[in-house]
CSV table of C-alpha atoms and ligand atoms in Angstrom, one decimal:
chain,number,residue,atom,x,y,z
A,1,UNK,CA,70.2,-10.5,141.7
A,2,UNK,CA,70.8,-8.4,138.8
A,3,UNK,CA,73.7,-5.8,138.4
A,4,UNK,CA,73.1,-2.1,139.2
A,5,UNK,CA,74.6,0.0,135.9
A,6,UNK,CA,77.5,2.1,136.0
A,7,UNK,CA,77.7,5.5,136.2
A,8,UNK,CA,81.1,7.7,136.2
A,9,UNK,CA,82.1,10.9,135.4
A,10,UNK,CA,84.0,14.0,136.7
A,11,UNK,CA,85.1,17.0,136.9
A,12,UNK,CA,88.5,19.3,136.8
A,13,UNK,CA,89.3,21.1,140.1
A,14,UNK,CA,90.2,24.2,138.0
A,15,UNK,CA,87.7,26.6,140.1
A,16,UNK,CA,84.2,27.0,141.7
A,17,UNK,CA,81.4,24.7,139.6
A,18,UNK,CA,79.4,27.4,137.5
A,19,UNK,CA,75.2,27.2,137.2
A,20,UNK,CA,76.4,25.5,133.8
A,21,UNK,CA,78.8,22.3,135.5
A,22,UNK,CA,75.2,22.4,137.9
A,23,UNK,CA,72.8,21.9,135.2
A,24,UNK,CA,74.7,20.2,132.6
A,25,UNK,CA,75.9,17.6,134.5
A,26,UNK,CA,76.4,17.5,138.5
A,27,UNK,CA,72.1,18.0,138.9
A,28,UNK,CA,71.5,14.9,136.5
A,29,UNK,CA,74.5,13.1,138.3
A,30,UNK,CA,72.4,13.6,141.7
A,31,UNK,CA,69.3,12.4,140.1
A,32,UNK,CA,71.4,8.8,138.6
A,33,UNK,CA,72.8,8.3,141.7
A,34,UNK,CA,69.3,6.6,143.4
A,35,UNK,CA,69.2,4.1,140.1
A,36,UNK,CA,72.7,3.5,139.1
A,37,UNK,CA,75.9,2.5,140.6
A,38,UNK,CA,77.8,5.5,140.6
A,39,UNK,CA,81.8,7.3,140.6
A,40,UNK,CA,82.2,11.1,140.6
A,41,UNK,CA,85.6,11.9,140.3
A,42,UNK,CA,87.5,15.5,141.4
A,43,UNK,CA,89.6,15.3,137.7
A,44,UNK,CA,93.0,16.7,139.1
A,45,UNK,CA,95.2,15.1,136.7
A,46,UNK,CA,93.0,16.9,133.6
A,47,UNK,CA,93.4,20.4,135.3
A,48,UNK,CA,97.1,20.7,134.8
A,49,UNK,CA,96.5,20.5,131.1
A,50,UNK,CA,96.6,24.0,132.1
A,51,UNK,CA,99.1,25.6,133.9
A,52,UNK,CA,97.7,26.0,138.0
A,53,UNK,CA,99.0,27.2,141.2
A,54,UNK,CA,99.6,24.4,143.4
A,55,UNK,CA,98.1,26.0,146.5
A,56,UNK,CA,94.5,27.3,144.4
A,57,UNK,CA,94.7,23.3,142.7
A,58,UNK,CA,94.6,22.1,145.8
A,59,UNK,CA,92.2,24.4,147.6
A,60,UNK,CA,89.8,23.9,144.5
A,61,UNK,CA,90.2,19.9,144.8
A,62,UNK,CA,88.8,20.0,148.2
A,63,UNK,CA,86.5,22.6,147.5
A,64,UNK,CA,85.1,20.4,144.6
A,65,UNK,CA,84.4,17.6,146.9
A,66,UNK,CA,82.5,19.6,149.1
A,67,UNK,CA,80.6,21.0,146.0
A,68,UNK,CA,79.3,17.4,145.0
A,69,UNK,CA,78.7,16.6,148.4
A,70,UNK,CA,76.5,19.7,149.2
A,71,UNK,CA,74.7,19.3,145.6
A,72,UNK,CA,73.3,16.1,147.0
A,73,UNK,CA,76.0,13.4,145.8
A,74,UNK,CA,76.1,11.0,149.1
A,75,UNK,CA,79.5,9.1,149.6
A,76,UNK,CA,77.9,6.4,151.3
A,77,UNK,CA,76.2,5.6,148.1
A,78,UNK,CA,78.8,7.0,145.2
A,79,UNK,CA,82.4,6.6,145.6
A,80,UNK,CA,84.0,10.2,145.3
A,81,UNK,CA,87.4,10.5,145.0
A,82,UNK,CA,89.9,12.6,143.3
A,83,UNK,CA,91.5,11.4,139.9
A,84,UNK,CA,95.1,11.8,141.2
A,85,UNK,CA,94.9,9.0,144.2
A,86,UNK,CA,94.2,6.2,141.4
A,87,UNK,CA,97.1,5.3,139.5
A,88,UNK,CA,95.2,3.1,137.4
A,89,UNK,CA,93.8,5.9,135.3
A,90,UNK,CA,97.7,7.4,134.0
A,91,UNK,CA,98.5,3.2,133.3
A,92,UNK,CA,95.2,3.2,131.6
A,93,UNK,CA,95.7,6.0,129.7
A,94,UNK,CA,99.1,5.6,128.4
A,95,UNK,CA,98.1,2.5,127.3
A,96,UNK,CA,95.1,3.7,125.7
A,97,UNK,CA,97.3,6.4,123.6
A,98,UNK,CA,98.9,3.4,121.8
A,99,UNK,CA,95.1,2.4,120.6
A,100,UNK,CA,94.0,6.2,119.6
A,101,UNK,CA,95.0,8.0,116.2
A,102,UNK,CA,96.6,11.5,116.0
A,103,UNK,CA,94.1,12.0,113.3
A,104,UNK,CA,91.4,11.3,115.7
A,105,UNK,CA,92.6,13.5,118.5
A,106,UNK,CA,93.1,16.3,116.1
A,107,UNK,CA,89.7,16.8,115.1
A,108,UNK,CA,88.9,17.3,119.0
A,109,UNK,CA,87.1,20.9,119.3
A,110,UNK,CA,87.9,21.2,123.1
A,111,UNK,CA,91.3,20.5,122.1
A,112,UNK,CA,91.1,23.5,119.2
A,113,UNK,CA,89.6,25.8,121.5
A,114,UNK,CA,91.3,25.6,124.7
A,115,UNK,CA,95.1,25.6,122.9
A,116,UNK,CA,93.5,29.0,120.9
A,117,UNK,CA,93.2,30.3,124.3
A,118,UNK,CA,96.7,28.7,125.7
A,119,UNK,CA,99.3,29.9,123.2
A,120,UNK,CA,102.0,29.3,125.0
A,121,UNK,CA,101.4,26.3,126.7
A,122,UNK,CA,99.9,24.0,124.1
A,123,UNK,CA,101.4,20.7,125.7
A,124,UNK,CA,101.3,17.1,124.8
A,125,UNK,CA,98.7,16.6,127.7
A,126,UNK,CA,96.4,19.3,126.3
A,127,UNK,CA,96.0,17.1,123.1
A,128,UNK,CA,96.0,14.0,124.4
A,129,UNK,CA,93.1,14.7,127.2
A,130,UNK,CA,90.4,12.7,125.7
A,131,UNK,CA,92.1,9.9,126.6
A,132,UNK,CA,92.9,9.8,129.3
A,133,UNK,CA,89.3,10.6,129.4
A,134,UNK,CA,88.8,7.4,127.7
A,135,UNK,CA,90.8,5.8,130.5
A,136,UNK,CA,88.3,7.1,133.3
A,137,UNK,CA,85.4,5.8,132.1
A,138,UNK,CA,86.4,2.6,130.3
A,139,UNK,CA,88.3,1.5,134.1
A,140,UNK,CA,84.9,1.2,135.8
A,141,UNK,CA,83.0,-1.1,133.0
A,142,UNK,CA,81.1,2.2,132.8
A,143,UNK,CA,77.3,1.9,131.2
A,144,UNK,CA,76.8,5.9,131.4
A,145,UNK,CA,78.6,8.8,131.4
A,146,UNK,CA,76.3,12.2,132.5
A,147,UNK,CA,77.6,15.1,131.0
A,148,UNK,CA,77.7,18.4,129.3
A,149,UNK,CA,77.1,18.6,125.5
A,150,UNK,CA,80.5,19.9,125.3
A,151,UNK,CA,81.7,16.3,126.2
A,152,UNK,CA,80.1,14.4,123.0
A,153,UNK,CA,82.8,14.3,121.3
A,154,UNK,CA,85.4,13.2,123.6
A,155,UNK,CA,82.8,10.3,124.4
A,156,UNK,CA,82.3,9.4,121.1
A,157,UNK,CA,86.0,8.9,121.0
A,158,UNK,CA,86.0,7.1,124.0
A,159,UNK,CA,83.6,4.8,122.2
A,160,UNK,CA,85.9,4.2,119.5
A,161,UNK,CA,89.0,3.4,121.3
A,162,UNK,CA,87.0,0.5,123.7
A,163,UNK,CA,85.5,-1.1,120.4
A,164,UNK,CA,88.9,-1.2,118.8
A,165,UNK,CA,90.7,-2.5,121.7
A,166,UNK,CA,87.8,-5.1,121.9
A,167,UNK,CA,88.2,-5.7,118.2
A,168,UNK,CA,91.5,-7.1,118.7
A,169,UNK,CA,91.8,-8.1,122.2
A,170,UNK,CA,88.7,-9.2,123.2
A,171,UNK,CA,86.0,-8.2,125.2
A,172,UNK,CA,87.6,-6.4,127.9
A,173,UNK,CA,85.9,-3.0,128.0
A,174,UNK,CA,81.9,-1.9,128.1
A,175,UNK,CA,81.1,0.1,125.7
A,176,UNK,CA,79.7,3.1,127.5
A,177,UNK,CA,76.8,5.2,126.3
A,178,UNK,CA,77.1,9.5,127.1
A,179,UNK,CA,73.4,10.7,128.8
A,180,UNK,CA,73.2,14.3,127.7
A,181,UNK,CA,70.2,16.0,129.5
A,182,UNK,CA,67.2,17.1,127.3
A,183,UNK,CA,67.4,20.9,128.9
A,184,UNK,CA,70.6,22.7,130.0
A,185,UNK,CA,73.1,20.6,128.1
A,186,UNK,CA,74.8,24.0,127.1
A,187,UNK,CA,74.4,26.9,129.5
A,188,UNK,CA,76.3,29.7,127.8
A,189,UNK,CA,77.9,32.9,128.8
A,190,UNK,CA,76.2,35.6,129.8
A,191,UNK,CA,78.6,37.8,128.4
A,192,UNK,CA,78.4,36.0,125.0
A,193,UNK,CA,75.6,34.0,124.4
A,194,UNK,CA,77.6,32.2,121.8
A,195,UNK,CA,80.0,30.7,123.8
A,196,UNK,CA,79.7,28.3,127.0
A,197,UNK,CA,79.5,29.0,130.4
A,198,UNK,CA,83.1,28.0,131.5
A,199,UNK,CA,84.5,28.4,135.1
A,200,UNK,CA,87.6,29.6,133.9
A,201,UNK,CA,86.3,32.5,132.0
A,202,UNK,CA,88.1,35.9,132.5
A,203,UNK,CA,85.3,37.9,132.8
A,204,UNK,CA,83.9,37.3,135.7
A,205,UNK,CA,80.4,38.5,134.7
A,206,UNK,CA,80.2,36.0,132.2
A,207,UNK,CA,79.6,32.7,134.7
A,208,UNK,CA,77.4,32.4,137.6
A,209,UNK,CA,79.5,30.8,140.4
A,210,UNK,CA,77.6,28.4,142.4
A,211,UNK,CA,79.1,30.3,145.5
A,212,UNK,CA,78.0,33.6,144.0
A,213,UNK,CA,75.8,35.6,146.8
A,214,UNK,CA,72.4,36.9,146.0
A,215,UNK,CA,73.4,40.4,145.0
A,216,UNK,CA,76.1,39.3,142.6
A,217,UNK,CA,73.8,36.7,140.8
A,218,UNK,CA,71.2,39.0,140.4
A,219,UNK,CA,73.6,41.9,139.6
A,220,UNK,CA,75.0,39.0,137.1
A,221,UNK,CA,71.5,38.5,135.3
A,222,UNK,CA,70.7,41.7,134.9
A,223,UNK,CA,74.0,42.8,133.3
A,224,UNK,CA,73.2,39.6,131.2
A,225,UNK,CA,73.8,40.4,126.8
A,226,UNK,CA,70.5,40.2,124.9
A,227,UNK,CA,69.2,41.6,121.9
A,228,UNK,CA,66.9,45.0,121.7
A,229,UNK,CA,63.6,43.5,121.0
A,230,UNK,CA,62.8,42.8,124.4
A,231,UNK,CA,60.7,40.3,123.5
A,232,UNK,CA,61.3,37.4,125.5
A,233,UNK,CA,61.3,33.9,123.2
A,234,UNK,CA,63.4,30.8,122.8
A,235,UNK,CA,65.0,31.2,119.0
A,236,UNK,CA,68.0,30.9,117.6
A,237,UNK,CA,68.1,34.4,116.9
A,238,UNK,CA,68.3,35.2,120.3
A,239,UNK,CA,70.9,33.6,122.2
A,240,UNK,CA,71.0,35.6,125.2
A,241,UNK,CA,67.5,35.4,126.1
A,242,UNK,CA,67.0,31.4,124.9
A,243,UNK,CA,70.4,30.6,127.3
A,244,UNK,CA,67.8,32.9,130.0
A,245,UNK,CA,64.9,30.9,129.5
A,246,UNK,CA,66.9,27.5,129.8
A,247,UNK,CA,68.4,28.7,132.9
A,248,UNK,CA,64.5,29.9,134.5
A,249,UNK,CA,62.6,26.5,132.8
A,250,UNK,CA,65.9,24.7,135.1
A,251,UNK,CA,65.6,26.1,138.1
A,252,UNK,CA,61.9,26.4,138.2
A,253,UNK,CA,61.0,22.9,136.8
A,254,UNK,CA,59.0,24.6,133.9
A,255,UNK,CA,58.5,23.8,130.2
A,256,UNK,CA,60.0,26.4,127.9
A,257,UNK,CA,56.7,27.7,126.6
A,258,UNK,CA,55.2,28.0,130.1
A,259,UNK,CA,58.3,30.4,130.5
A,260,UNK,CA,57.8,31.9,128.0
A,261,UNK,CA,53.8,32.6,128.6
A,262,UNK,CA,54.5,33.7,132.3
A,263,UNK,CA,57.1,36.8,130.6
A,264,UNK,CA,55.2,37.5,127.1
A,265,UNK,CA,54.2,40.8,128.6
A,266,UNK,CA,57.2,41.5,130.9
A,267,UNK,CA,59.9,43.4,129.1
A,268,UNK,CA,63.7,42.1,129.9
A,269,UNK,CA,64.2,43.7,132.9
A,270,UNK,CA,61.2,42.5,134.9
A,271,UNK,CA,62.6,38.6,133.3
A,272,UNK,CA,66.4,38.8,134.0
A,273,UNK,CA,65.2,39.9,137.5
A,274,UNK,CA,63.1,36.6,138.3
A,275,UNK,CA,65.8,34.7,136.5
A,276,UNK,CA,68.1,36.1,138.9
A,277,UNK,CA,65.8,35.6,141.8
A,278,UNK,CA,65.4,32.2,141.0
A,279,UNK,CA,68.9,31.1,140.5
A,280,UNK,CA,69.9,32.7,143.6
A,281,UNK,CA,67.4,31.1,145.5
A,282,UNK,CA,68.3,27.6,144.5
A,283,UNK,CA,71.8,28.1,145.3
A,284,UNK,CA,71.3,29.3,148.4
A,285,UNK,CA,70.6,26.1,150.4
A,286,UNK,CA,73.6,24.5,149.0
A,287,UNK,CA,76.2,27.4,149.7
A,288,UNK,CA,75.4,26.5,153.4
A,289,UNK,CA,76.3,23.2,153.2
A,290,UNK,CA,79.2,23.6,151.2
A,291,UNK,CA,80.2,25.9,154.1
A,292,UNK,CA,79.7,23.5,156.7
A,293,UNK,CA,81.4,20.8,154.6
A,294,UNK,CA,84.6,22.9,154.3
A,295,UNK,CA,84.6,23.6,157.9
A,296,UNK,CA,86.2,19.7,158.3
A,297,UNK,CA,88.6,19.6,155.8
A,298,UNK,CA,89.4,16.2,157.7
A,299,UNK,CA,86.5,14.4,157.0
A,300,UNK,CA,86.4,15.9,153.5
A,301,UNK,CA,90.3,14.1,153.3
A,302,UNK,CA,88.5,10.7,154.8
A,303,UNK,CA,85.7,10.6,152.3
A,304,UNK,CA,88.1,11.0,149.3
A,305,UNK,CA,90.5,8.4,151.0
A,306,UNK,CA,87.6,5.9,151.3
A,307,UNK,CA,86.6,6.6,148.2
A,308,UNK,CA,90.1,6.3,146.3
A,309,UNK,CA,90.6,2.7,148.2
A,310,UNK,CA,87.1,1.4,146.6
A,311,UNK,CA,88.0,2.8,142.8
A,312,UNK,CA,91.1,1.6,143.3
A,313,UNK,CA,89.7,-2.1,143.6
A,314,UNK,CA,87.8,-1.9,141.4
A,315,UNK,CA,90.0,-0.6,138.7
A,316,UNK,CA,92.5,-2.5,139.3
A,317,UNK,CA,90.7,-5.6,137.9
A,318,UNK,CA,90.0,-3.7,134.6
A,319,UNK,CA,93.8,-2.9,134.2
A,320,UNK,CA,94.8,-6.3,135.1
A,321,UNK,CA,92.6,-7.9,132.4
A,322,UNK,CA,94.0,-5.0,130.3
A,323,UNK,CA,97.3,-6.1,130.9
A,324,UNK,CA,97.2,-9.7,130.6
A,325,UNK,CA,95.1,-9.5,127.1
A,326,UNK,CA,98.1,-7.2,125.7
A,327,UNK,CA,100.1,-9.8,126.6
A,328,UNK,CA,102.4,-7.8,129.6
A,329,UNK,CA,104.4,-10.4,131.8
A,330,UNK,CA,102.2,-10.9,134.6
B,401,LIG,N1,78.2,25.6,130.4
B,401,LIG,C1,78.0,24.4,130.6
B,401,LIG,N2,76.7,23.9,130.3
B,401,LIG,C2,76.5,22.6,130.5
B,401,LIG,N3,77.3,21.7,131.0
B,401,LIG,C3,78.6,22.1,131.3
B,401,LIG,N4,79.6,21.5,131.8
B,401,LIG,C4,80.6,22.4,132.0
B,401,LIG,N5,80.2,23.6,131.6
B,401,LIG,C5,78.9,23.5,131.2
B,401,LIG,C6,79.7,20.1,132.1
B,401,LIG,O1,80.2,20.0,133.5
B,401,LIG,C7,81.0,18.8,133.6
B,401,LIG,C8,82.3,19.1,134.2
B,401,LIG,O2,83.0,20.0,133.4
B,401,LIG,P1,84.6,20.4,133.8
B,401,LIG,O3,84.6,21.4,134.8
B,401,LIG,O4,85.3,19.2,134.1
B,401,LIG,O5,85.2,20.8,132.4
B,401,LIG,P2,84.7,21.8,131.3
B,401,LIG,O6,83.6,21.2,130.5
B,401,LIG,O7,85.9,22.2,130.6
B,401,LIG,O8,84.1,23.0,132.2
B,401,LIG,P3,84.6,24.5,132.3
B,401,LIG,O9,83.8,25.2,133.3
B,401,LIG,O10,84.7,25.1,130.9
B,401,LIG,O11,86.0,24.3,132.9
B,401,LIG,P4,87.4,25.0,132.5
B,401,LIG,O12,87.0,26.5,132.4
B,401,LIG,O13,88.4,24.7,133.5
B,401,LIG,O14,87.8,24.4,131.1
B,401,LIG,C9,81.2,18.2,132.2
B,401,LIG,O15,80.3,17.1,132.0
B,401,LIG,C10,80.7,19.4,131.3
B,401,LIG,O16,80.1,18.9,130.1
């Protein structure tokens, strides 16, 4: 019988997943998860790379859970679990420090960005996130990692650091390869086209929540920065209406230029109102779920212990064969 691949990746329980977490990664994870053997982990121990309030870190985590769970993710068939309950990825990752260069870690662009926007808390876990990044994936044996196009680079890294280990130890780690989706790799903000859609954005018209209600997302679209041609066309020249037309080809299963055919005669408002529409209407099924999920915060505590007991497992034989190829007394 031949091996299922591997599929891991997470995400940081720093809020509620926007439309952008959705398309850019969690609706492609959903879609792996029939072919692949797959972990989805709540990233706790990334989040505090800045600062959180205990009690919102830990009503996000659960609230993350029962975000992947109502977006389809089944934990009879993926192990879900949050980051925090497996030691194995802070050994992993200290270790994997020693085999990653300063030089490498300061050409990060997540790492530029987010310590512009953290002045005063620019901390020695802030810069040294992609590895422990590294240390996720490279745990599992991981064949693919589904995410964002924000994440290249750290997976790149993550590349690098497994074939140098291997280069002198052996092979101990897959090499893992990053699946960046064709469409809605980079939702951006609707505030600023230019920038991406982040959770933790300060303006909250900027992000579509996936627990925003139907009057807020399409209150959200239509408040949406454009440009004044009101011509609607994918260019580069127009951010805010391209990042529109990703988001409607998305949710509607469309090709771009079928998009754009539909609204060549529309005008923007009559377009950021069926974009709205048509966002809120996908949501919608899942916010009830998501609902009912949270009403058992129990169950949601069982699923994430299961899970933790079968990453655990199987992590632990990566970081023993880790260990013993370092040469650690074992
Ligand atoms: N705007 C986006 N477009 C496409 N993909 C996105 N992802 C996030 N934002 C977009 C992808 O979602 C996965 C989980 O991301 P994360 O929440 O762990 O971290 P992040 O990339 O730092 O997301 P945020 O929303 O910007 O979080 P905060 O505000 O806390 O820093 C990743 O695969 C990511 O690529």
């Amino acid at each position: 019988m031949t091996q299922r691949k591997r599929i891991f990746s997470g995400i940081q329980s720093t809020g509620i997943p926007t439309l952008g977490s959705f398309l850019g990664a969690i609706s492609n994870w959903e879609k792996l998860s029939a072919e692949y053997d797959c972990l989805f982990c709540v990233v706790d121990l990334h989040a505090i790379t800045v600062r959180q309030d205990p009690k919102e870190l830990r009503k996000y985590g659960r609230e993350m859970l029962a975000w992947l769970i109502a977006l389809g993710l089944d934990p009879e068939k993926s192990i879900l679990y949050y980051q925090s309950h497996v030691s194995a990825h802070a050994e992993l990752s200290w270790i994997l420090n020693c085999f990653t260069y300063m030089g490498e870690l300061n050409r990060m662009a997540q790492f530029k960005m987010k310590s512009a926007k953290n002045e005063e808390n620019i901390n020695a876990g802030l810069y040294s996130y992609p590895v422990l990044q590294a240390a996720d994936i490279l745990l599992y044996q991981t064949n693919m990692v589904p995410v964002g196009e924000d994440q290249r680079q750290h997976i790149e890294l993550c590349r690098d650091v497994a074939g140098r280990f291997n280069k002198i130890y052996g092979d101990i780690f897959t090499i893992p390869d990053a699946y960046i989706p064709p469409v809605g790799a980079k939702i951006m903000s609707l505030q600023n086209p230019t920038e991406k859609m982040s959770k933790s954005d300060d303006n909250l018209n900027a992000c579509i929540y996936l627990s925003d209600s139907t009057d807020t997302v399409i209150k959200k679209f239509k408040r949406a920065v454009t440009d004044s041609d009101n011509f609607v066309k994918f260019s580069e020249e127009k951010p805010g209406i391209s990042n529109l037309l990703t988001i409607y080809a998305c949710m509607t299963g469309k090709k771009i230029a079928e998009c754009e055919a539909t609204f060549a005669d529309a005008g923007y408002g009559a377009f950021k109102q069926a974009v709205g529409e048509a966002v809120a209407q996908n949501i919608a099924p899942y916010q009830a779920e998501h609902a009912r999920l949270m009403s058992d915060p129990a169950e949601l505590d069982a699923i994430a212990a299961r899970g933790a007991e079968k990453a655990a497992a199987s992590a632990e034989k990566t970081l023993s064969k880790v260990k013993e190829s370092i040469g650690f007394v074992i």
